[in-house]
Amino acid sequence: MTETMTGAEMVVRAMQDHDVDTLFGYPGGAVLPIYDALFQQNSVQHILVRHEQGAVHSAEGYARSSGKVGVVLVTSGPGATNAVTGLTDALMDSIPIVCFTGQVPTHLIGSDAFQECDTVGITRHCTKHNYLVKRIEDLPRIIHEAFYVARSGRPGPVVIDIPKDIQFQRGTYTGPGEVQHKSYRPKMEGDRRAIERAVDLMLKAKRPVFYTGGGVINAGPEASKTLRELVRLTGFPVTSTLMGLGAYPANDPLWLGMLGMHGTYEANLAMHGCDVMINIGARFDDRITGRLDAFSPGSRKIHVDIDPSSINKNVKVEVGIIGDAGNVLKEMLEIFKAKKRAEQAEEIRPWWKEINSWRARNSLSYQRSKDVIKPQYAVERLYALTKNRKTYVTTEVGQHQMWAAQHFHFDEPNRWMTSGGLGTMGYGLPAAIGVQLAHPDALVIDIAGEASILMNMQEMSTAAQYRLPVKIFILNNEYMGMVRQWQELLHGGRYSESYSSALPDFVKLAEAYHAKGIRCGDPAELDAAIHDMIDYPGPVIFDCLVAKEENCLPMIPSGKAHNEMILPDFAGEIGDIIDSKGKQLV
Amino acid sequence: MNTTHYPTLTTQQIIEKRTFCVLVDNEPGVLARIAGMFSGRGYNIESLTVSETEHEKHLSRITIVTSGTANVLNQIEAQLDRLVPVHKVVNLTSKAAIERELALVKVAQQGETKGEHRMEALRLAAAFGAKTVDATLTSFIFELAGPSDDVERFINLMAAIGLVEVSRTGVAAIARGAEGL
């Protein structure tokens, strides 16, 4: 299947060939030919964002909620540099993105032309791979390769920089076919003997724990299913990172809740005290491990990861298995089934007893109030009133994000979109737009903070233009809450620049964007107000006025180990726990 | 007691040297990609050489000498292997490889020192098997190819005689025996 067409037409044709139905972009001088080609077709819907960062986050939300590749089109220079934050976010969280950037014509490259920047140079460090297309003959191959690289192995963002003259040139288009990359061959199948060794360790365990991550979500819904089957077969407790929420259902008795800096007491103590740790698709991130030399000191560790460089990077493990989480889980399940020992259920009973005693501490509890909405209460009510619907949640970054992770419970994968690795404020609203486009009938809520939401507020225009009924639920405490919390704990309560002054009136702001605004500050009226939000058929900004100085607990303070957590009933000065070295950390 | 939140060295670890051979697609920016990975992740490059080795296949061979703890060196290997245009990464240190580099060393007469120093420079060059590739009445340029240690020693000796300038290629390396990469 070969055909002659212009470079711009090839871009659009390749998108069609890769089943791209939605494209997030912003036009400009260096991509005009591609926009012209888009104008003359109907199969790819272009969503006009209001800032290129929003385009990438929208594509991330689209990709993470649908399992497809998110596609972005931006112009040269500022278009490309504005996309950098989104690309870095996608790299850190392993989200498949293909981003087309326009470039000045080849003969002007290097001349500091208008809207020129070294896009491949700038994005080399924040993409899985990138390309500058210098010959029209290379364009079709590069696009097909880019889609393959973005979605296969450990997914990530790929940039294709296309000079304007190449977009005009005519050449021969060839279809995707089977991509055989010259050098890139991700290992999908785990080593059978290593998996057998892992299962042998699991079978001998007296205090086991599953620690799962975003890799299970990336491996597809089938992997989550296999995980559930394996966990239930073993009867082992299971916890997950922020990125892995939903892979295992939160309503299940084997579920311990999220682990890490703001994870539950039972999850963190189980990690600390286990004798066998089974890490599936997580990467021992510093938010998870806390103090490294005191991390799970007595355990033998199994690590399943598709990225060989993740194994033994932060934590030495006994059995490293390189492969796709879904494939490895399937083999683990099969071997475990064959070798299962009925006595093990009895052997791990004391461990469960211990875990249940930790659970009884109820580490997510908080002081309730009749006068003011507690942020935890707001998320709890939001969850209670939406759990029977097909609900997708995105977040911004900060306290509200952690409260959402703690109090909104997920039973399905791909329902939770958050910026984990990079921690990008301003992620949630554009991501929600992407999710809504992928799931037009779903209820999509961005749980936000009043500071974060202002970072990409302009995307309300996008939501309005395409009539996307996203719900922005702002936990408004008039502070950059996580910054304020750390200043309280570490800097003597000197709240340097963390107060949100001169906030807009969010209800009027909603109206200015052709959306509905709701404000609520009374716990007694909260349920009715949330119902109003859900029932409204268009976009809503919900300004939820919450307790201003609530701290996000439980928490592993900087420089401390899992068994040194602060629980909500802690009475002392938290700042006194953290020593001078801990204060230097983030 | 270590109270940091990030990975820190809890025991003194031994810093080793390691030579990697990296087979890459000879595409624009591939060297920047590799050098950028080293700088971005805070690894050392002690020497780096690159040249196209198989023209028809568009393959280049990069030889990198780096140093770090065993953990860091293993990470470097994994991080190199993860780059999309990298075909293969080989740890040549583990294979008792041959390592060579070439140096051009310019030596000139300094102040009133004359004949004795010229003679000494030539004697040393002969002892090291260096070639004299340029000579004037007041200077020589020697070409020396060999293991880095020899090159290092030769340069140190020349420093006492009147070293003006050195240009070194960095290490090229290849594994012993009949087997290819």
mmCIF file of N, CA and C in Angstrom, chain A residues 1-17 33-34 36-38 40-41 133 135-141 143-144 162 164-176:
data_model
loop_
_atom_site.group_PDB
_atom_site.id
_atom_site.type_symbol
_atom_site.label_atom_id
_atom_site.label_comp_id
_atom_site.label_asym_id
_atom_site.label_seq_id
_atom_site.Cartn_x
_atom_site.Cartn_y
_atom_site.Cartn_z
ATOM 1 N N MET A 1 0.846 -1.198 0.000
ATOM 2 C CA MET A 1 0.000 0.000 0.000
ATOM 3 C C MET A 1 0.879 1.245 0.000
ATOM 4 N N THR A 2 1.199 1.737 -1.183
ATOM 5 C CA THR A 2 1.964 2.986 -1.248
ATOM 6 C C THR A 2 1.189 4.016 -2.044
ATOM 7 N N GLU A 3 1.440 5.279 -1.674
ATOM 8 C CA GLU A 3 0.681 6.359 -2.279
ATOM 9 C C GLU A 3 1.524 7.617 -2.222
ATOM 10 N N THR A 4 1.357 8.505 -3.163
ATOM 11 C CA THR A 4 2.117 9.754 -3.134
ATOM 12 C C THR A 4 1.286 10.842 -2.463
ATOM 13 N N MET A 5 1.906 11.563 -1.555
ATOM 14 C CA MET A 5 1.201 12.660 -0.883
ATOM 15 C C MET A 5 2.222 13.593 -0.222
ATOM 16 N N THR A 6 1.747 14.688 0.343
ATOM 17 C CA THR A 6 2.668 15.607 1.013
ATOM 18 C C THR A 6 2.973 15.091 2.415
ATOM 19 N N GLY A 7 4.031 15.669 3.005
ATOM 20 C CA GLY A 7 4.405 15.282 4.365
ATOM 21 C C GLY A 7 3.272 15.526 5.343
ATOM 22 N N ALA A 8 2.587 16.675 5.177
ATOM 23 C CA ALA A 8 1.472 17.001 6.076
ATOM 24 C C ALA A 8 0.375 15.949 5.962
ATOM 25 N N GLU A 9 0.095 15.547 4.712
ATOM 26 C CA GLU A 9 -0.940 14.526 4.507
ATOM 27 C C GLU A 9 -0.520 13.186 5.110
ATOM 28 N N MET A 10 0.787 12.914 5.059
ATOM 29 C CA MET A 10 1.284 11.661 5.649
ATOM 30 C C MET A 10 1.023 11.631 7.157
ATOM 31 N N VAL A 11 1.221 12.799 7.800
ATOM 32 C CA VAL A 11 1.009 12.857 9.247
ATOM 33 C C VAL A 11 -0.432 12.468 9.567
ATOM 34 N N VAL A 12 -1.362 13.053 8.826
ATOM 35 C CA VAL A 12 -2.771 12.793 9.086
ATOM 36 C C VAL A 12 -3.127 11.352 8.715
ATOM 37 N N ARG A 13 -2.603 10.888 7.586
ATOM 38 C CA ARG A 13 -2.893 9.517 7.161
ATOM 39 C C ARG A 13 -2.368 8.515 8.184
ATOM 40 N N ALA A 14 -1.146 8.770 8.670
ATOM 41 C CA ALA A 14 -0.559 7.851 9.649
ATOM 42 C C ALA A 14 -1.409 7.817 10.921
ATOM 43 N N MET A 15 -1.926 8.980 11.325
ATOM 44 C CA MET A 15 -2.799 9.000 12.505
ATOM 45 C C MET A 15 -4.004 8.104 12.259
ATOM 46 N N GLN A 16 -4.587 8.231 11.085
ATOM 47 C CA GLN A 16 -5.748 7.396 10.759
ATOM 48 C C GLN A 16 -5.367 5.914 10.785
ATOM 49 N N ASP A 17 -4.192 5.617 10.218
ATOM 50 C CA ASP A 17 -3.748 4.220 10.180
ATOM 51 C C ASP A 17 -3.481 3.670 11.579
ATOM 52 N N PRO A 33 0.684 23.543 7.385
ATOM 53 C CA PRO A 33 0.313 22.531 6.382
ATOM 54 C C PRO A 33 -0.422 21.341 7.014
ATOM 55 N N ILE A 34 -0.021 20.942 8.221
ATOM 56 C CA ILE A 34 -0.695 19.807 8.869
ATOM 57 C C ILE A 34 -2.124 20.203 9.247
ATOM 58 N N ASP A 36 -3.882 22.275 7.666
ATOM 59 C CA ASP A 36 -4.641 22.301 6.420
ATOM 60 C C ASP A 36 -5.094 20.887 6.046
ATOM 61 N N ALA A 37 -4.206 19.924 6.256
ATOM 62 C CA ALA A 37 -4.566 18.536 5.945
ATOM 63 C C ALA A 37 -5.653 18.031 6.902
ATOM 64 N N LEU A 38 -5.585 18.484 8.160
ATOM 65 C CA LEU A 38 -6.606 18.083 9.137
ATOM 66 C C LEU A 38 -7.977 18.625 8.744
ATOM 67 N N GLN A 40 -9.237 18.927 5.976
ATOM 68 C CA GLN A 40 -9.873 18.254 4.841
ATOM 69 C C GLN A 40 -10.238 16.811 5.133
ATOM 70 N N GLN A 41 -10.415 16.486 6.390
ATOM 71 C CA GLN A 41 -10.805 15.113 6.732
ATOM 72 C C GLN A 41 -11.681 15.168 7.988
ATOM 73 N N VAL A 133 12.883 15.062 11.555
ATOM 74 C CA VAL A 133 12.730 14.485 10.222
ATOM 75 C C VAL A 133 13.420 15.388 9.212
ATOM 76 N N ARG A 135 14.321 14.201 5.923
ATOM 77 C CA ARG A 135 14.014 13.804 4.541
ATOM 78 C C ARG A 135 12.602 13.240 4.508
ATOM 79 N N ILE A 136 11.866 13.603 3.495
ATOM 80 C CA ILE A 136 10.482 13.142 3.383
ATOM 81 C C ILE A 136 10.423 11.615 3.324
ATOM 82 N N GLU A 137 11.478 10.982 2.737
ATOM 83 C CA GLU A 137 11.499 9.514 2.622
ATOM 84 C C GLU A 137 11.425 8.847 3.998
ATOM 85 N N ASP A 138 11.941 9.543 5.035
ATOM 86 C CA ASP A 138 11.993 8.926 6.362
ATOM 87 C C ASP A 138 10.683 9.079 7.139
ATOM 88 N N LEU A 139 9.841 10.022 6.700
ATOM 89 C CA LEU A 139 8.704 10.410 7.544
ATOM 90 C C LEU A 139 7.749 9.269 7.905
ATOM 91 N N PRO A 140 7.263 8.480 6.900
ATOM 92 C CA PRO A 140 6.305 7.434 7.293
ATOM 93 C C PRO A 140 6.912 6.432 8.275
ATOM 94 N N ARG A 141 8.138 6.011 8.014
ATOM 95 C CA ARG A 141 8.780 5.045 8.911
ATOM 96 C C ARG A 141 8.897 5.620 10.317
ATOM 97 N N ILE A 143 7.122 7.924 11.807
ATOM 98 C CA ILE A 143 5.840 8.016 12.524
ATOM 99 C C ILE A 143 5.422 6.636 13.047
ATOM 100 N N HIS A 144 5.545 5.615 12.199
ATOM 101 C CA HIS A 144 5.130 4.275 12.640
ATOM 102 C C HIS A 144 6.011 3.798 13.789
ATOM 103 N N ILE A 162 9.027 18.088 12.831
ATOM 104 C CA ILE A 162 8.924 18.071 11.363
ATOM 105 C C ILE A 162 9.075 19.488 10.800
ATOM 106 N N LYS A 164 8.968 22.646 8.324
ATOM 107 C CA LYS A 164 7.823 23.035 7.502
ATOM 108 C C LYS A 164 7.991 22.622 6.037
ATOM 109 N N ASP A 165 9.230 22.692 5.518
ATOM 110 C CA ASP A 165 9.421 22.320 4.104
ATOM 111 C C ASP A 165 9.150 20.832 3.891
ATOM 112 N N ILE A 166 9.439 20.027 4.903
ATOM 113 C CA ILE A 166 9.161 18.589 4.775
ATOM 114 C C ILE A 166 7.641 18.359 4.742
ATOM 115 N N GLN A 167 6.898 19.208 5.453
ATOM 116 C CA GLN A 167 5.437 19.060 5.460
ATOM 117 C C GLN A 167 4.849 19.333 4.070
ATOM 118 N N PHE A 168 5.529 20.209 3.316
ATOM 119 C CA PHE A 168 5.050 20.532 1.962
ATOM 120 C C PHE A 168 5.520 19.535 0.908
ATOM 121 N N GLN A 169 6.691 18.923 1.153
ATOM 122 C CA GLN A 169 7.256 18.033 0.129
ATOM 123 C C GLN A 169 6.363 16.834 -0.121
ATOM 124 N N ARG A 170 6.408 16.335 -1.368
ATOM 125 C CA ARG A 170 5.645 15.132 -1.698
ATOM 126 C C ARG A 170 6.552 13.916 -1.619
ATOM 127 N N GLY A 171 5.994 12.831 -1.200
ATOM 128 C CA GLY A 171 6.784 11.608 -1.100
ATOM 129 C C GLY A 171 5.864 10.411 -1.109
ATOM 130 N N THR A 172 6.454 9.241 -0.948
ATOM 131 C CA THR A 172 5.677 8.001 -0.984
ATOM 132 C C THR A 172 5.336 7.568 0.432
ATOM 133 N N TYR A 173 4.042 7.381 0.661
ATOM 134 C CA TYR A 173 3.596 6.935 1.983
ATOM 135 C C TYR A 173 3.458 5.427 1.990
ATOM 136 N N THR A 174 4.026 4.788 2.995
ATOM 137 C CA THR A 174 3.796 3.356 3.196
ATOM 138 C C THR A 174 3.129 3.155 4.544
ATOM 139 N N GLY A 175 2.237 2.167 4.617
ATOM 140 C CA GLY A 175 1.465 1.935 5.836
ATOM 141 C C GLY A 175 2.306 1.354 6.962
ATOM 142 N N PRO A 176 1.686 1.219 8.137
ATOM 143 C CA PRO A 176 2.425 0.766 9.320
ATOM 144 C C PRO A 176 3.010 -0.640 9.193
#
